Tab-separated table of C-alpha atoms and ligand atoms in Angstrom:
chain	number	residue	atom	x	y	z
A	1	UNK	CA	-46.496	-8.263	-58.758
A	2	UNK	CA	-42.699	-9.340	-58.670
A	3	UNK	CA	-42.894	-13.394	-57.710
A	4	UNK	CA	-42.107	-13.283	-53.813
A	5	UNK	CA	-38.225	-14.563	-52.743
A	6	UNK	CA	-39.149	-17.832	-50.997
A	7	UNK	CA	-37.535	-17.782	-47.581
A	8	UNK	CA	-36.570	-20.581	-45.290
A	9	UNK	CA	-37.019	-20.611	-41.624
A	10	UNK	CA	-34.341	-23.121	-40.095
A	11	UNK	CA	-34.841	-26.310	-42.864
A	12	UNK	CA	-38.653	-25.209	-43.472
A	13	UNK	CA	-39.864	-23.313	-46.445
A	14	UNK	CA	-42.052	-20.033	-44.415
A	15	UNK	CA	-45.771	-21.409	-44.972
A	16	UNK	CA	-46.402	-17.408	-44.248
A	17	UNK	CA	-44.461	-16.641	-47.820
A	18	UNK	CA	-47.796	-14.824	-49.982
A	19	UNK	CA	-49.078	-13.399	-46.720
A	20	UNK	CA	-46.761	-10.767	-46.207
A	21	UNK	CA	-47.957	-7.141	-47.162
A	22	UNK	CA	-45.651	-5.965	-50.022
A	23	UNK	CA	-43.888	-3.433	-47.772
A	24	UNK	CA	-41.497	-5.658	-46.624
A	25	UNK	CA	-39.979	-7.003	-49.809
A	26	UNK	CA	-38.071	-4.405	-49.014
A	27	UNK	CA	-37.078	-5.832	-45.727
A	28	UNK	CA	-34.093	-7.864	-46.399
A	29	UNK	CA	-31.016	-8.663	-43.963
A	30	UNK	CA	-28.881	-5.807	-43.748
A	31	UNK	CA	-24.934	-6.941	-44.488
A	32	UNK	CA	-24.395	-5.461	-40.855
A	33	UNK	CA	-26.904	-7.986	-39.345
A	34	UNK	CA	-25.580	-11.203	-41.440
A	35	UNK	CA	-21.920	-10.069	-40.885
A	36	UNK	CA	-22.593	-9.922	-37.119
A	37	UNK	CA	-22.963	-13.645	-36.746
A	38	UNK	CA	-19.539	-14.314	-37.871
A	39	UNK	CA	-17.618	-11.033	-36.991
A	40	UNK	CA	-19.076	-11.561	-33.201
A	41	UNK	CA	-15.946	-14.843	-33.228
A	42	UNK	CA	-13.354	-13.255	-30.560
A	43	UNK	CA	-10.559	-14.184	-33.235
A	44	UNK	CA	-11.791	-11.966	-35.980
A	45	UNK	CA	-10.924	-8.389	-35.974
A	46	UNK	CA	-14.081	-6.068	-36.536
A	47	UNK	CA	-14.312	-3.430	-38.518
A	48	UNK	CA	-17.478	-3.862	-39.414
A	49	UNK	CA	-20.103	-2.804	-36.577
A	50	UNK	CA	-20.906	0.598	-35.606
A	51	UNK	CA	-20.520	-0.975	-31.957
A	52	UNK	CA	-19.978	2.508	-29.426
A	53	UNK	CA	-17.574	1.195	-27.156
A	54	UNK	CA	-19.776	1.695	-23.670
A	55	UNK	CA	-16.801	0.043	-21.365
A	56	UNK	CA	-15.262	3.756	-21.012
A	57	UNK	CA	-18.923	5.018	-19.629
A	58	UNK	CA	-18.479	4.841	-15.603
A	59	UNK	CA	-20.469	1.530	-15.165
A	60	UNK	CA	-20.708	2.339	-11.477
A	61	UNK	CA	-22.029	5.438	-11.070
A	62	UNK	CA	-24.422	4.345	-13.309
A	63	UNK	CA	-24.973	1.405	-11.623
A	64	UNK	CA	-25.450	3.597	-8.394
A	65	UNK	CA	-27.633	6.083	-10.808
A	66	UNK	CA	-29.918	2.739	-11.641
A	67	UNK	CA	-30.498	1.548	-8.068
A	68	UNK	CA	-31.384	4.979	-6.663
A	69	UNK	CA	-33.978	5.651	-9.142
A	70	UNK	CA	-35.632	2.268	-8.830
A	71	UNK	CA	-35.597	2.794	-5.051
A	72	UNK	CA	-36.761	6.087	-5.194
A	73	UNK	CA	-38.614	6.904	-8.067
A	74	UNK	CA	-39.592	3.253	-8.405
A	75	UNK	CA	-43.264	3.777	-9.418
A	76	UNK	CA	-42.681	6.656	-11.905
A	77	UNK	CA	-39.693	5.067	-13.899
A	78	UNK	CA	-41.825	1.743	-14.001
A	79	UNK	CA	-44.688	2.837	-15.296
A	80	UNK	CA	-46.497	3.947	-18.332
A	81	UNK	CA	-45.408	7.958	-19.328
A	82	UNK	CA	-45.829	10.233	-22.359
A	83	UNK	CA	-45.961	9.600	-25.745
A	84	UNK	CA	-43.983	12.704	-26.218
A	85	UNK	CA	-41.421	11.416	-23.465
A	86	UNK	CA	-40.298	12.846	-20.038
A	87	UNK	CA	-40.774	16.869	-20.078
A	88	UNK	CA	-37.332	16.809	-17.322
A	89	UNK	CA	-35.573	15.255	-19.976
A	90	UNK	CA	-36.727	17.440	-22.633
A	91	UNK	CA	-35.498	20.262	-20.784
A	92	UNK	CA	-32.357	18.900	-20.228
A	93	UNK	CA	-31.806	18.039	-23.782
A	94	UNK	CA	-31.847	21.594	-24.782
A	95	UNK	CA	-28.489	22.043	-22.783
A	96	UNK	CA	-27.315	18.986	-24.957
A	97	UNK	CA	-28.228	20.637	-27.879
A	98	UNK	CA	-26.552	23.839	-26.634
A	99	UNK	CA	-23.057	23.006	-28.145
A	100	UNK	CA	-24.591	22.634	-31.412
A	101	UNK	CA	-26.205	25.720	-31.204
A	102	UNK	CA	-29.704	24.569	-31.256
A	103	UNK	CA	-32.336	26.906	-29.472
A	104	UNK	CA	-35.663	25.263	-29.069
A	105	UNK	CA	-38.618	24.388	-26.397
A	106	UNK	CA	-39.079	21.356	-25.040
A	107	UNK	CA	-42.478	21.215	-26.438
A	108	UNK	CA	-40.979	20.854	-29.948
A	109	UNK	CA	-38.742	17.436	-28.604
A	110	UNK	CA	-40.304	13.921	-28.673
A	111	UNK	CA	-38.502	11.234	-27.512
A	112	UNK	CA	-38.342	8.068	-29.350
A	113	UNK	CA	-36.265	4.369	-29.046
A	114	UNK	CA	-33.220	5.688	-30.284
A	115	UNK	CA	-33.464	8.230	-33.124
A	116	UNK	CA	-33.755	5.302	-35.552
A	117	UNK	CA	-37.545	5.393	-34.433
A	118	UNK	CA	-37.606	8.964	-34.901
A	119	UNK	CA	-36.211	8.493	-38.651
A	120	UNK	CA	-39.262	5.627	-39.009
A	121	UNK	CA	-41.749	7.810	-37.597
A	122	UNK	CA	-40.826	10.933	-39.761
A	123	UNK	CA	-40.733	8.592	-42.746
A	124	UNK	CA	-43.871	7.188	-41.841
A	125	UNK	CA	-45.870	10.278	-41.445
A	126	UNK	CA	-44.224	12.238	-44.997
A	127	UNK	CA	-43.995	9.238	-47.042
A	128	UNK	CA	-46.485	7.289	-49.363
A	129	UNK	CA	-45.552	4.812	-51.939
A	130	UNK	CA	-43.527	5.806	-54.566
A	131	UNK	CA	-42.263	8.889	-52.847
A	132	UNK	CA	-39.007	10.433	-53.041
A	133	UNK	CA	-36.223	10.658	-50.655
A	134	UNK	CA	-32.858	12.181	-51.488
A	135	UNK	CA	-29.755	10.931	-49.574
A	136	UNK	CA	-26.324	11.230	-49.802
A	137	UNK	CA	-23.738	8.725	-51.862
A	138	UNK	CA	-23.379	6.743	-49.808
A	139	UNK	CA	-25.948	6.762	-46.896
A	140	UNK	CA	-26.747	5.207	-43.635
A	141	UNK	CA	-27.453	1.292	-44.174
A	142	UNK	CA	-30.533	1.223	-41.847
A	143	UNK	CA	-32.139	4.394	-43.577
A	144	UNK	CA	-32.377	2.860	-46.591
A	145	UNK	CA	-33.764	0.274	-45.212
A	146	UNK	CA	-36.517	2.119	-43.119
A	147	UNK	CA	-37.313	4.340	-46.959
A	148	UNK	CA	-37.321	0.754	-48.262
A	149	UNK	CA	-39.621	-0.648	-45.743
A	150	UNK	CA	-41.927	2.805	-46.410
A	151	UNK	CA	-41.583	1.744	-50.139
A	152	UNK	CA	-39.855	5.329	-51.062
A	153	UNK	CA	-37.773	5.750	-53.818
A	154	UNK	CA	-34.186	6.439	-53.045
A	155	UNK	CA	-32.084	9.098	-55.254
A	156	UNK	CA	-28.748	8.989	-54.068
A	157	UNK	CA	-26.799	12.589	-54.714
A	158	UNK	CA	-22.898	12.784	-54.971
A	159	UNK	CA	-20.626	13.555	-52.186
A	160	UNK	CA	-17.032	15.107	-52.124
A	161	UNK	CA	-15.084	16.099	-48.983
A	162	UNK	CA	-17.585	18.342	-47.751
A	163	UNK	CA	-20.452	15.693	-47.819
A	164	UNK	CA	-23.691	16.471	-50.184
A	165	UNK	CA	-22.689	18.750	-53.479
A	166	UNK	CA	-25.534	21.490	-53.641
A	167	UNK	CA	-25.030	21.664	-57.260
A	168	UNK	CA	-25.891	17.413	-57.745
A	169	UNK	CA	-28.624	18.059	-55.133
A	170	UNK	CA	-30.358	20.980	-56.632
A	171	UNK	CA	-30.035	18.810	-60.236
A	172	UNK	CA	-31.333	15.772	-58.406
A	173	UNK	CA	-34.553	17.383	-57.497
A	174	UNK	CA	-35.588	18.862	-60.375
A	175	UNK	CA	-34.968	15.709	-62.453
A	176	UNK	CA	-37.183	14.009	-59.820
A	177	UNK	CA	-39.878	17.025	-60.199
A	178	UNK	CA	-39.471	16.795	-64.039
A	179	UNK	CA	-40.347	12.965	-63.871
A	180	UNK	CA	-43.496	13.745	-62.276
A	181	UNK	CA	-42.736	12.203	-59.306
A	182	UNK	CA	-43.100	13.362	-55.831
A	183	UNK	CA	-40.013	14.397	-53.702
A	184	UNK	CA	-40.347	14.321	-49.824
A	185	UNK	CA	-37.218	14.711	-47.761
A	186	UNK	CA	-33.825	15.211	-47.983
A	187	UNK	CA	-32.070	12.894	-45.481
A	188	UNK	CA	-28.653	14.140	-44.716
A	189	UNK	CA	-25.538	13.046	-41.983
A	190	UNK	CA	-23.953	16.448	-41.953
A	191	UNK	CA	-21.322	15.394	-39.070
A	192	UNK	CA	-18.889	13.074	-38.875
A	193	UNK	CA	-20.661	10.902	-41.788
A	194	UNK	CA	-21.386	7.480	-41.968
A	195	UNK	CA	-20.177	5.692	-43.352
A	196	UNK	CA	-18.115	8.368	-45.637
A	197	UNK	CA	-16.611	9.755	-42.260
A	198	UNK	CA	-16.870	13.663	-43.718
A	199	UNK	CA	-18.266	17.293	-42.599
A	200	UNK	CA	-19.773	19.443	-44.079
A	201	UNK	CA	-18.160	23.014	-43.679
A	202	UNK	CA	-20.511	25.982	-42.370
A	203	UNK	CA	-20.596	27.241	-46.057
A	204	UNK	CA	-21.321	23.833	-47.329
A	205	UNK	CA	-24.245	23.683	-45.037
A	206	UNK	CA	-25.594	26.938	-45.726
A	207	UNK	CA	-26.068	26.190	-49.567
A	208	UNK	CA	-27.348	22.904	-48.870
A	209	UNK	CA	-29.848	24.436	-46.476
A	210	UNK	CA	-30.236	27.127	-49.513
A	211	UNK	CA	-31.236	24.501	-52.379
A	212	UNK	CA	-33.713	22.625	-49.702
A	213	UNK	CA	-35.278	25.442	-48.624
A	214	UNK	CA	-36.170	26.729	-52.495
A	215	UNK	CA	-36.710	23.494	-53.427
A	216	UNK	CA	-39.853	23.276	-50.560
A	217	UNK	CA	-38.253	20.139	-49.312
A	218	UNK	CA	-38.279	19.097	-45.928
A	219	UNK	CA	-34.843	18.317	-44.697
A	220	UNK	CA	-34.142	15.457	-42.181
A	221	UNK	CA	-30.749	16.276	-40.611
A	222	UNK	CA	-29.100	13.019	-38.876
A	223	UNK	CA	-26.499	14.084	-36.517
A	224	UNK	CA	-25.945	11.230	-33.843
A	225	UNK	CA	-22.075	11.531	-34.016
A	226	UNK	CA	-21.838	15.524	-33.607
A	227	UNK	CA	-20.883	15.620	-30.425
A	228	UNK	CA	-17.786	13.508	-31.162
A	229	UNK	CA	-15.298	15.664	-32.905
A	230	UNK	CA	-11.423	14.760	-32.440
A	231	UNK	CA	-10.274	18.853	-32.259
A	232	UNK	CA	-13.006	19.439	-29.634
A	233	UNK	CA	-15.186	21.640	-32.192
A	234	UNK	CA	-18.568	21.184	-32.476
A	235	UNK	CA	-20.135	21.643	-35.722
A	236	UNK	CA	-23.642	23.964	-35.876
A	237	UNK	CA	-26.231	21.895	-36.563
A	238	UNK	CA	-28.055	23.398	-39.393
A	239	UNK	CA	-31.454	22.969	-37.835
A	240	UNK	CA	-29.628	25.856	-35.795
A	241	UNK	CA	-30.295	28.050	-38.673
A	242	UNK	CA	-33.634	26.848	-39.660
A	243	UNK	CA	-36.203	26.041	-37.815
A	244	UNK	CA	-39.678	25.429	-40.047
A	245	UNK	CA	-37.769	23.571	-42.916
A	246	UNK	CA	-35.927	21.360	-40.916
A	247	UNK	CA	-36.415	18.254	-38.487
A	248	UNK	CA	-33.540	17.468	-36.326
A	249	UNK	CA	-32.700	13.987	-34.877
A	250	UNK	CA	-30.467	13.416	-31.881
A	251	UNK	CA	-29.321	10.459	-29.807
A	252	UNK	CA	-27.801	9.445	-26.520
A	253	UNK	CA	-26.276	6.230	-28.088
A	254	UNK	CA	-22.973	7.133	-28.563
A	255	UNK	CA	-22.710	10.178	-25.729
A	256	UNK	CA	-24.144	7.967	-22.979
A	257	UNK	CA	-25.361	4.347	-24.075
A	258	UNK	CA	-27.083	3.130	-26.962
A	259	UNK	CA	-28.602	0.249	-24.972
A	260	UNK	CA	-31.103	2.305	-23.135
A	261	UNK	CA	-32.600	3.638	-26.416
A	262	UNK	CA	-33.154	7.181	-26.151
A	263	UNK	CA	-33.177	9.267	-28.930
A	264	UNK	CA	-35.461	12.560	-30.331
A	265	UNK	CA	-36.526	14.689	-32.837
A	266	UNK	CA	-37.027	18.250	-32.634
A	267	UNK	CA	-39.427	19.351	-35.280
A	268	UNK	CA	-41.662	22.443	-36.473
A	269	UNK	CA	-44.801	22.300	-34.301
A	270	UNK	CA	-47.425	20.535	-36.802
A	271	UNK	CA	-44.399	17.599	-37.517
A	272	UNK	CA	-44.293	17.023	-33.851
A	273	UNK	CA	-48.376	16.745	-33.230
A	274	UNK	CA	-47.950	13.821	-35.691
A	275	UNK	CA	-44.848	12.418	-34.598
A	276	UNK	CA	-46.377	12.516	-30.815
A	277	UNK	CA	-49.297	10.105	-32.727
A	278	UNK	CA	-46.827	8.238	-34.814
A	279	UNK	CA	-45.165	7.566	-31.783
A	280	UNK	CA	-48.113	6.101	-29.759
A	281	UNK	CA	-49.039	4.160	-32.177
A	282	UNK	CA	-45.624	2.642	-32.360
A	283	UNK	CA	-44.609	2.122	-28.841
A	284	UNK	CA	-47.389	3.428	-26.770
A	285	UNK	CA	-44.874	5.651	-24.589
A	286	UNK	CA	-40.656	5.748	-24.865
A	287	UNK	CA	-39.450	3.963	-21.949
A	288	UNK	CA	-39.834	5.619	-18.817
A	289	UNK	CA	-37.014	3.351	-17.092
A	290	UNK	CA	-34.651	4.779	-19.884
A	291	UNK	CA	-35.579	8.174	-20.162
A	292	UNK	CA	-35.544	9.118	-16.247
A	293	UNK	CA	-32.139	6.893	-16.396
A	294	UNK	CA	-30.619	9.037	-18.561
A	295	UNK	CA	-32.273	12.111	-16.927
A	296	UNK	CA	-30.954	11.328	-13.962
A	297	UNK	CA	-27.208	10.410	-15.236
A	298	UNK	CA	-27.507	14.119	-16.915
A	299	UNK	CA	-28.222	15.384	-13.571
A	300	UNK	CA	-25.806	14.300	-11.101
A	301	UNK	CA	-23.106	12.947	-13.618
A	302	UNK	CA	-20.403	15.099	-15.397
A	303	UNK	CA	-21.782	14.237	-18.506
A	304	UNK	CA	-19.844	16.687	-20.964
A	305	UNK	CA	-16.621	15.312	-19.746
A	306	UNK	CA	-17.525	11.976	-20.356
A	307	UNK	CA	-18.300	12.861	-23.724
A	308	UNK	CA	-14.639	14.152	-23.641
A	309	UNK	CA	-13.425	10.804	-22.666
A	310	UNK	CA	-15.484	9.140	-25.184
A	311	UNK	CA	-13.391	12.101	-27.781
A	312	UNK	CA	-10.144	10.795	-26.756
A	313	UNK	CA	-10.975	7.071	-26.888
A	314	UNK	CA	-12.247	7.460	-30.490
A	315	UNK	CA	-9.368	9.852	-31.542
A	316	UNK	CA	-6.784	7.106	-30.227
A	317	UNK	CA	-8.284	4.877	-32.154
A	318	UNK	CA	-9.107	6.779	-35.447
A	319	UNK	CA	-5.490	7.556	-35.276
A	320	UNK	CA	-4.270	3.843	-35.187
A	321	UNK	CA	-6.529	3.197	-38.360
A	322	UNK	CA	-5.014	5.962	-40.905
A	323	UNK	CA	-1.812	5.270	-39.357
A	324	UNK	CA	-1.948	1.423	-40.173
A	325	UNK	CA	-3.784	2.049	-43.383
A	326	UNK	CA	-1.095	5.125	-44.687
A	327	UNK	CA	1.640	2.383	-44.185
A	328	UNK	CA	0.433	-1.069	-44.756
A	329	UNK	CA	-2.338	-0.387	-48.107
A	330	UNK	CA	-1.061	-1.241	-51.133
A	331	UNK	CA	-0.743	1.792	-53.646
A	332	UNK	CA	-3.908	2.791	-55.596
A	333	UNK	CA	-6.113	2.387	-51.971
A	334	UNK	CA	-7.391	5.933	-50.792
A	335	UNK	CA	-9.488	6.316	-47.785
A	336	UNK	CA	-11.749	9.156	-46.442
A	337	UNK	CA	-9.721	11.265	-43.045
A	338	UNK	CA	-12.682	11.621	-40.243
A	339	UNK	CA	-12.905	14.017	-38.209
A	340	UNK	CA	-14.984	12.630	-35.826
A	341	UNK	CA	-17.364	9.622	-35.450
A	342	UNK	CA	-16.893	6.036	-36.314
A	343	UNK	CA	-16.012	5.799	-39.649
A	344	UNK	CA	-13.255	5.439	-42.432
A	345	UNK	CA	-14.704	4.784	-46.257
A	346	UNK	CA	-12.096	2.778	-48.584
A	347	UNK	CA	-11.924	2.602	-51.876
A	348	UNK	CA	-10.447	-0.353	-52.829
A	349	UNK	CA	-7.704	-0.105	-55.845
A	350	UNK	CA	-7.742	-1.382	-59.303
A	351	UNK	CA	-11.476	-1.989	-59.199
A	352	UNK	CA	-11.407	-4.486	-56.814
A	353	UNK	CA	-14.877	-5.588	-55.530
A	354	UNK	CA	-15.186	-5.448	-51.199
A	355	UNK	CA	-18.528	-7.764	-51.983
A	356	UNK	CA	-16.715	-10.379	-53.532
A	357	UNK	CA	-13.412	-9.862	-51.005
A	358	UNK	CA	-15.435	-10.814	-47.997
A	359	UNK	CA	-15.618	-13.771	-47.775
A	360	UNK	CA	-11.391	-13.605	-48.262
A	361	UNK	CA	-11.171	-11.096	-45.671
A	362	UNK	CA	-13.062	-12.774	-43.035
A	363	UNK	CA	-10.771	-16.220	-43.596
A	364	UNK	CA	-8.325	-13.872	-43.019
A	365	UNK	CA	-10.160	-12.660	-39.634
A	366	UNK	CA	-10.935	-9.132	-40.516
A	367	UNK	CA	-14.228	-7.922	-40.836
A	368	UNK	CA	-15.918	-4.963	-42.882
A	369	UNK	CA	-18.546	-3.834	-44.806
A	370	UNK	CA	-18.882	-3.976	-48.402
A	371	UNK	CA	-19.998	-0.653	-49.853
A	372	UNK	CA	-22.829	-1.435	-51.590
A	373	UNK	CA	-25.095	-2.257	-48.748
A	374	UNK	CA	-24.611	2.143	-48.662
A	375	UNK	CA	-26.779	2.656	-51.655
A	376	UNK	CA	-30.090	1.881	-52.970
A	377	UNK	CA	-28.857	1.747	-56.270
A	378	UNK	CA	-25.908	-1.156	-56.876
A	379	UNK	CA	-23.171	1.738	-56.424
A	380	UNK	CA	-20.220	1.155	-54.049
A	381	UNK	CA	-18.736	-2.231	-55.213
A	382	UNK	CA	-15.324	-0.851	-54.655
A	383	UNK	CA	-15.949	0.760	-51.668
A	384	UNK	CA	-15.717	-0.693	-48.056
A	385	UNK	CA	-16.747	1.160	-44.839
A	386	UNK	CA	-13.846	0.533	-41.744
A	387	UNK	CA	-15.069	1.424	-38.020
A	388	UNK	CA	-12.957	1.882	-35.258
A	389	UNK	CA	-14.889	2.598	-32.492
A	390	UNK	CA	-15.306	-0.813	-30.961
A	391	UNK	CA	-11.612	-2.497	-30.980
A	392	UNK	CA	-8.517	-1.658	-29.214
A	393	UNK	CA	-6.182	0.167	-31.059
A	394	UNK	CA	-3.461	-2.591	-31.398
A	395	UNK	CA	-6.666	-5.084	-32.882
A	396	UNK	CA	-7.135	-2.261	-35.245
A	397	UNK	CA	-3.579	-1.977	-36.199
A	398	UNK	CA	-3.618	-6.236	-36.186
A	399	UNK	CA	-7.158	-5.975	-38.140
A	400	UNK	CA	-5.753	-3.196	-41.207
A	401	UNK	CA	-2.679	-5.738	-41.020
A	402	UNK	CA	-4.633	-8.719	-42.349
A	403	UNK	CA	-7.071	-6.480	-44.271
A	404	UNK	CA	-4.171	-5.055	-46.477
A	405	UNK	CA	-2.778	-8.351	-46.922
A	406	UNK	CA	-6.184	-9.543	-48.487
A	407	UNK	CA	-5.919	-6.885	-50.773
A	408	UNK	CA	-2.634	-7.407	-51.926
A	409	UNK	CA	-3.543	-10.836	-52.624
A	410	UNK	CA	-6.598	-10.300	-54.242
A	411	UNK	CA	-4.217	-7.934	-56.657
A	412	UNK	CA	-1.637	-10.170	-57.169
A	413	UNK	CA	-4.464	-12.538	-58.207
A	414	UNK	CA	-5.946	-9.935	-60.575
A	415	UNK	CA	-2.692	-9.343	-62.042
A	416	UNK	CA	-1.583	-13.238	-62.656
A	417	UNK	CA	-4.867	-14.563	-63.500
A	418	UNK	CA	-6.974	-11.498	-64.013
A	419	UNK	CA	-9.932	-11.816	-61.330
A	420	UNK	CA	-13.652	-11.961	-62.400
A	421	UNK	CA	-14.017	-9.328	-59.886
A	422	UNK	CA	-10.994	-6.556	-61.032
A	423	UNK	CA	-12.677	-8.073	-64.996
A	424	UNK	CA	-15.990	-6.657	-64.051
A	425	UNK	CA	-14.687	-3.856	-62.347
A	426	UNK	CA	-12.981	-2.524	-64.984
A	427	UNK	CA	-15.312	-3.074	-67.548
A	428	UNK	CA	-18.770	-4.188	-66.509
A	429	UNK	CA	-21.221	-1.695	-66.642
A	430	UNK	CA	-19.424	1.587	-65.285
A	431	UNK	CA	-21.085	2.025	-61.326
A	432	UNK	CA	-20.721	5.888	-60.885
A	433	UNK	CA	-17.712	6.179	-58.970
A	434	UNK	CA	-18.782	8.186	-55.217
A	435	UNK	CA	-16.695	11.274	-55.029
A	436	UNK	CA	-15.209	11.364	-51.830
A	437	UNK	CA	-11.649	12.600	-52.325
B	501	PMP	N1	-28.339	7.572	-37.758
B	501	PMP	C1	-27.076	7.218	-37.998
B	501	PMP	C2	-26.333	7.933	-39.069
B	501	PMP	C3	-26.460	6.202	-37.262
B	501	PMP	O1	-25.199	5.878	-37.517
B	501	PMP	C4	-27.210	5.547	-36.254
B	501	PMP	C5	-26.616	4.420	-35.436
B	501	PMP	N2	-25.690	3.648	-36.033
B	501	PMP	C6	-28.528	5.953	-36.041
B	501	PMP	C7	-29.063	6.971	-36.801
B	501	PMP	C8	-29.415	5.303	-35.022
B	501	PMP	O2	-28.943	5.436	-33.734
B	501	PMP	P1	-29.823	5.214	-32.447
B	501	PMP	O3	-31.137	4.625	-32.865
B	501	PMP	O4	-29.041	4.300	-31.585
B	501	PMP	O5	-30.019	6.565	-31.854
């Protein structure tokens, strides 16, 4: 066995240190968590947090929405329900799967704490130790850490502008096959990416679906941001296309408010027996309170038009961020146009590492996050994701401002002195560069 980290809890060492079951040595603090702490101070700029910004949701109609249900369906919402969650609201979630052209039955929804739980619980009933998991370059922070926590090995396949390459992905697996070892899942963010901000195209999506379907692979499409494209299109999910071979995950977190928790899967009939289980076991139920919430806000709110507003919000600001970055990044910085979502992913010129930047950036009170919290596998040390959902589009312009100013520092540093960091970059050992023209 590796020798276990030794952790401190406030000025104590953690008596608890050999106890812990060797799944969670892969449990370490995300840089999202540790950078909240100090990207939270009002006089920093963030760019860092994945924050949906929930002040444009109509807090009083809600509000309203809240009180009537307590009043009236008091003794339903606050009570125990179904581990497979509300059957009203799984109804009602096929119309919001409509626009992504998703045809199912509500039997073949369960409704978890957010989809996160429904990523867990589909890890946690595929995965042993030692399985594989293929993901995009670069991937969702907290899905690597919930195939971490499942002790899964991560393979990582490149992206370009139309998000997973079938070619790298077909390669990937059999490499993994011809190892001997055992491939699971293949976890992909097909809209609106994080944190590479990208789409994949129908075409794209068909030949992914193509390899992952001849491969015998289950895939686990991610799509919490599809809903939220800026030219009012809404990509086709590809679980529209495929129903056995794929499990779909959806979310109400950023189309009505991630701080009720509601998410789901919808998966092939013998996935959702066990994810019903999984669920149980997790949580018992998905919170009644939440679910009949939201049910109720879907049923007497104009909830499409809301996501509309939320559309134009995001736009606004995704517009303020190229626009700051096209004229205030030094030459040599490239960054990834989104279509929709949260996200922007930088790569940083002249091999510059965002890791090592930080702590220059936030004295500088801007906020990111490095790239390499992205991967599994060291890449993305040039790489920095930007989100604009949460700040006004003048802090955004104010926050690229002070961001590009690190980074002309840092070169200016590099070119004087020639920085450790730009050293290593350019000739420590060669991290694969991600493709994401
Ligand atoms: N998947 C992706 C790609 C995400 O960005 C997020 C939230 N940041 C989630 C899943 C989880 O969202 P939630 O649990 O709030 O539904």
């Amino acid at each position: 066995m590796e020798p276990t980290q030794q952790i401190t809890t406030g000025t104590r060492l953690d008596p608890w240190i050999d106890a812990y079951a060797a799944r969670t040595q892969g449990l370490t603090t995300s840089q999202v968590r540790a950078l909240f702490a100090v990207a939270s101070r009002p006089e920093v700029v963030s760019l860092a947090g994945g924050m949906p910004f929930v002040s444009a949701l109509p807090l009083d109609a809600l509000a309203d929405t809240v009180a009537r249900l307590i009043r009236d369906r008091g003794a339903v919402a606050l009570q125990y329900g179904s581990g497979q969650g509300d059957v009203t609201l799984r109804e009602q979630i096929l119309d919001v799967m409509e626009p992504v052209g998703i045809r199912a039955h509500p039997d073949d929804i369960v409704i978890t704490a957010g989809s996160q739980m429904a990523l867990d619980l589909v890890v946690r009933v595929f995965c042993d130790p030692g399985d594989v998991v293929l993901v995009e370059a670069p991937t969702y922070i907290t899905a690597l850490s919930v195939f971490s926590s499942y002790q899964c090995e991560v393979v990582h396949v490149p992206m370009d502008d139309q998000g997973m390459r079938p070619e790298a992905l077909r390669e990937a697996i059999a490499s993994v096959k011809a190892s001997g070892k055992r491939a699971k899942l293949v976890y992909t963010i097909p809209s609106f990416h994080n944190p590479a901000g990208v789409t994949q195209g129908p075409a794209r999506r068909a030949e992914v679906l193509e390899v992952v379907r001849s491969s015998g692979l289950l895939m686990l499409e991610d799509d919490p941001y599809g809903l939220l494209g800026f030219d009012d299109s809404v990509p086709r999910a590809i679980r529209a296309d495929e129903s056995e071979g794929v499990v779909y995950l959806g979310t109400f977190s950023k189309t009505i408010a991630a701080g009720l928790r509601v998410g789901w899967a919808v998966a092939p009939h013998g996935v959702r027996e066990k994810l019903v289980l999984a669920n149980e076991t997790a949580t018992l139920c998905p919170s009644n309170f939440a679910q009949l919430t939201i049910s109720e806000y879907l049923a007497t709110q104009p909830w499409f038009d809301q996501v509309k507003v939320f559309r134009d919000v995001y736009r606004e600001r995704r517009d303020a961020l190229l626009e700051s970055l096209s004229s205030l990044m030094p030459a040599g910085t490239t960054w990834t146009v989104p279509g929709g979502g949260f996200y922007s992913w930088v790569t940083l010129p002249h091999g510059l590492d965002a890791t090592a930047m930080l702590p220059r950036a936030v004295a500088a009170m801007v906020a990111y996050v490095p790239g390499t919290g992205f991967y599994a596998d060291g890449q993305g040390r040039h790489n920095l994701r930007l989100s604009y959902c949460y700040p006004e589009p003048d802090r955004i312009r104010e926050g690229v401002r002070r961001l590009a100013g690190v980074i002309k520092d840092e070169l200016e540093i590099a070119d004087i002195f020639g920085s450790p960091e730009a050293v290593a970059g350019r000739e420590g050992p060669a991290a694969p560069e991600p493709n994401l023209a």
